[in-house]
C-alpha positions as a printed NumPy array, in Angstrom:
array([[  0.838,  13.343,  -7.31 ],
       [  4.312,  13.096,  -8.442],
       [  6.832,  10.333,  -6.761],
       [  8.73 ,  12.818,  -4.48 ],
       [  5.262,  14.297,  -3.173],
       [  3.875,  10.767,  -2.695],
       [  6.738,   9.522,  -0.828],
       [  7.409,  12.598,   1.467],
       [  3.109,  12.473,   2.317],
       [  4.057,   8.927,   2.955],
       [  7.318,   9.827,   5.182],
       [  5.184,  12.635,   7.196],
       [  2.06 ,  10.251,   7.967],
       [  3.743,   7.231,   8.66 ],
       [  6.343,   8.981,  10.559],
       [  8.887,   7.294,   8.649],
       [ 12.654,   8.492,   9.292],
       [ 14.008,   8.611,   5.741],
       [ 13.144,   9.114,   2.207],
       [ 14.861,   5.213,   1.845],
       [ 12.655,   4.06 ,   4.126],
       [  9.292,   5.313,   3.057],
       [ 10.177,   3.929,  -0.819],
       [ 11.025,   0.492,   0.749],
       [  8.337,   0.832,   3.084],
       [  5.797,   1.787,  -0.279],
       [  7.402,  -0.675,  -2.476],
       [  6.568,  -3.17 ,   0.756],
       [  2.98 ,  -2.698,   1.032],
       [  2.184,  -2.649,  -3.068],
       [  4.169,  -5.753,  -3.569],
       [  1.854,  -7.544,  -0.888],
       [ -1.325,  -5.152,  -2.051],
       [ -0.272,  -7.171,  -5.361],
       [  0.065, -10.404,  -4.08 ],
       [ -3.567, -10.111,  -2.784],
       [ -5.1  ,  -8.03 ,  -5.675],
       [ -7.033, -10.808,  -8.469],
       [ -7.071,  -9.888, -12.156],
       [ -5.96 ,  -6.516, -13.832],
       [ -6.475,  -4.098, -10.784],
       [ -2.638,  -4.277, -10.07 ],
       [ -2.124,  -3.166, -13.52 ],
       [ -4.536,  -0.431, -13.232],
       [ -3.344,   0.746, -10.118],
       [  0.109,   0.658, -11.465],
       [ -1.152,   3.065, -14.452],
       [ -1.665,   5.471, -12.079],
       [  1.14 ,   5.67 ,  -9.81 ],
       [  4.542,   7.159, -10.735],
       [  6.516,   4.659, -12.411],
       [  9.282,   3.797, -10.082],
       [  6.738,   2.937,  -7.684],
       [  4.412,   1.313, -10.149],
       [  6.669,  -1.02 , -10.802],
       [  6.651,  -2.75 ,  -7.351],
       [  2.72 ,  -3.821,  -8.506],
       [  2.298,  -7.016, -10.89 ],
       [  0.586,  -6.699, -14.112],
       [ -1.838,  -9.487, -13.328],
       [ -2.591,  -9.709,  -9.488],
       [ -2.351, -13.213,  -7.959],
       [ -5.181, -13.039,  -6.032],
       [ -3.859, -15.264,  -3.145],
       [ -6.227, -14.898,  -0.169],
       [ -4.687, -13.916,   3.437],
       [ -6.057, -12.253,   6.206],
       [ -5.535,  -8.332,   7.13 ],
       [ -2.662,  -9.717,  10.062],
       [ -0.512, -11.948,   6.914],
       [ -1.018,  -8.668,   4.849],
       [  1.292,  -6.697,   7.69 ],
       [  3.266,  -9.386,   8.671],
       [  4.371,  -9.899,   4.951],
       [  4.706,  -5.875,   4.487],
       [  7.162,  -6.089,   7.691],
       [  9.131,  -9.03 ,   6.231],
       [  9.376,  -7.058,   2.436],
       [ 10.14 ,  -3.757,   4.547],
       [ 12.615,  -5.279,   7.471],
       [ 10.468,  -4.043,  10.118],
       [  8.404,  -5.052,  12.612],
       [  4.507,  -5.651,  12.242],
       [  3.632,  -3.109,  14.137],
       [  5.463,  -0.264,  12.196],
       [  4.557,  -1.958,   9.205],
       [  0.643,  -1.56 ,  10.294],
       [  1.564,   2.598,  10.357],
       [  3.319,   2.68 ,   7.185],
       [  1.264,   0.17 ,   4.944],
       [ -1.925,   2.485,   6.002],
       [  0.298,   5.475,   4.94 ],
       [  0.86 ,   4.47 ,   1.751],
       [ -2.994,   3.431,   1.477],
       [ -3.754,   6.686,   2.117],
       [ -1.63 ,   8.546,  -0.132],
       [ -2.55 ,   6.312,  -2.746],
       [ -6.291,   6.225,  -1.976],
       [ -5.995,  10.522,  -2.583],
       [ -3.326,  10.031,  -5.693],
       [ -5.44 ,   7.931,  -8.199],
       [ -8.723,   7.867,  -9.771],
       [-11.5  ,   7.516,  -6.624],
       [-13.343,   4.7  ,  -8.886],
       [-10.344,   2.853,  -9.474],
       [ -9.806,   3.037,  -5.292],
       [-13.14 ,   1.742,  -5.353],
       [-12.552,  -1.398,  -7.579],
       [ -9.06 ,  -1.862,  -5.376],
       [-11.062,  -1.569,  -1.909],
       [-13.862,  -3.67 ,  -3.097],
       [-11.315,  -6.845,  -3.958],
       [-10.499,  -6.713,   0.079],
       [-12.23 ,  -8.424,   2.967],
       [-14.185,  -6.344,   5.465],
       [-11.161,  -6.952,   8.009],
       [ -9.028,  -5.144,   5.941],
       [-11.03 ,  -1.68 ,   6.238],
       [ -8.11 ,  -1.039,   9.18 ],
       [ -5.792,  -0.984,   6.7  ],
       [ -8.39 ,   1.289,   4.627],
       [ -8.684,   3.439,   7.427],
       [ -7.426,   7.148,   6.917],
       [ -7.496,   7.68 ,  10.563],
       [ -3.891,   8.613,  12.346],
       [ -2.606,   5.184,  14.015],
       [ -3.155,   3.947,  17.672],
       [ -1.048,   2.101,  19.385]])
């Protein structure tokens, strides 16, 4: 998928009000997606993403452990949001992503995360 069809996916499911939005609200989620991510999964996500969004992932994953709550509280505090819309948008971009890139290299990415995080996983449109 190329950048502009990634981010407006990401704009129409999250229900995100600009195009500036959705790339800060992407760049958000895979900066903390890298933060979490151990070894060279961030990398190989990265390979796989258009580049000016790549770029928000690491080349070597830190692998710092945090629950699925820290993951959307830091996406709201890298987005200027609230946790709440961050929860809508960080699944978004999970699902955009999850339908952009190799389903085996998804696989590898999911497997890295805690059972807790399968909301964030989720495909399903958001409840609040």
């Amino acid at each position: 998928m190329k950048e502009h069809e990634l981010v407006a996916a990401i704009r129409e499911t999250g229900r995100i009000d600009t195009h500036e939005h959705a790339e800060r609200a992407i760049k958000a989620t895979l900066e903390v997606l890298g933060e979490r991510l151990a070894g060279g999964q961030s990398r190989d996500l990265a390979s796989q993403l258009p580049p000016a969004l790549a770029s928000a992932l690491p080349d070597q994953g830190e692998g710092q452990v945090f629950g699925l709550e820290e993951f959307y509280q830091r996406v709201a505090d890298h987005e200027g949001t609230e946790p709440r819309q961050a929860r809508q948008h960080a699944r978004a971009v999970l699902a955009a992503i999850k339908v952009s890139v190799n389903p085996g290299l998804f696989e590898h990415v999911a497997a890295q995360l805690p059972a807790d995080y399968d909301d964030l996983l989720s495909t399903q449109p958001v409840q609040h």
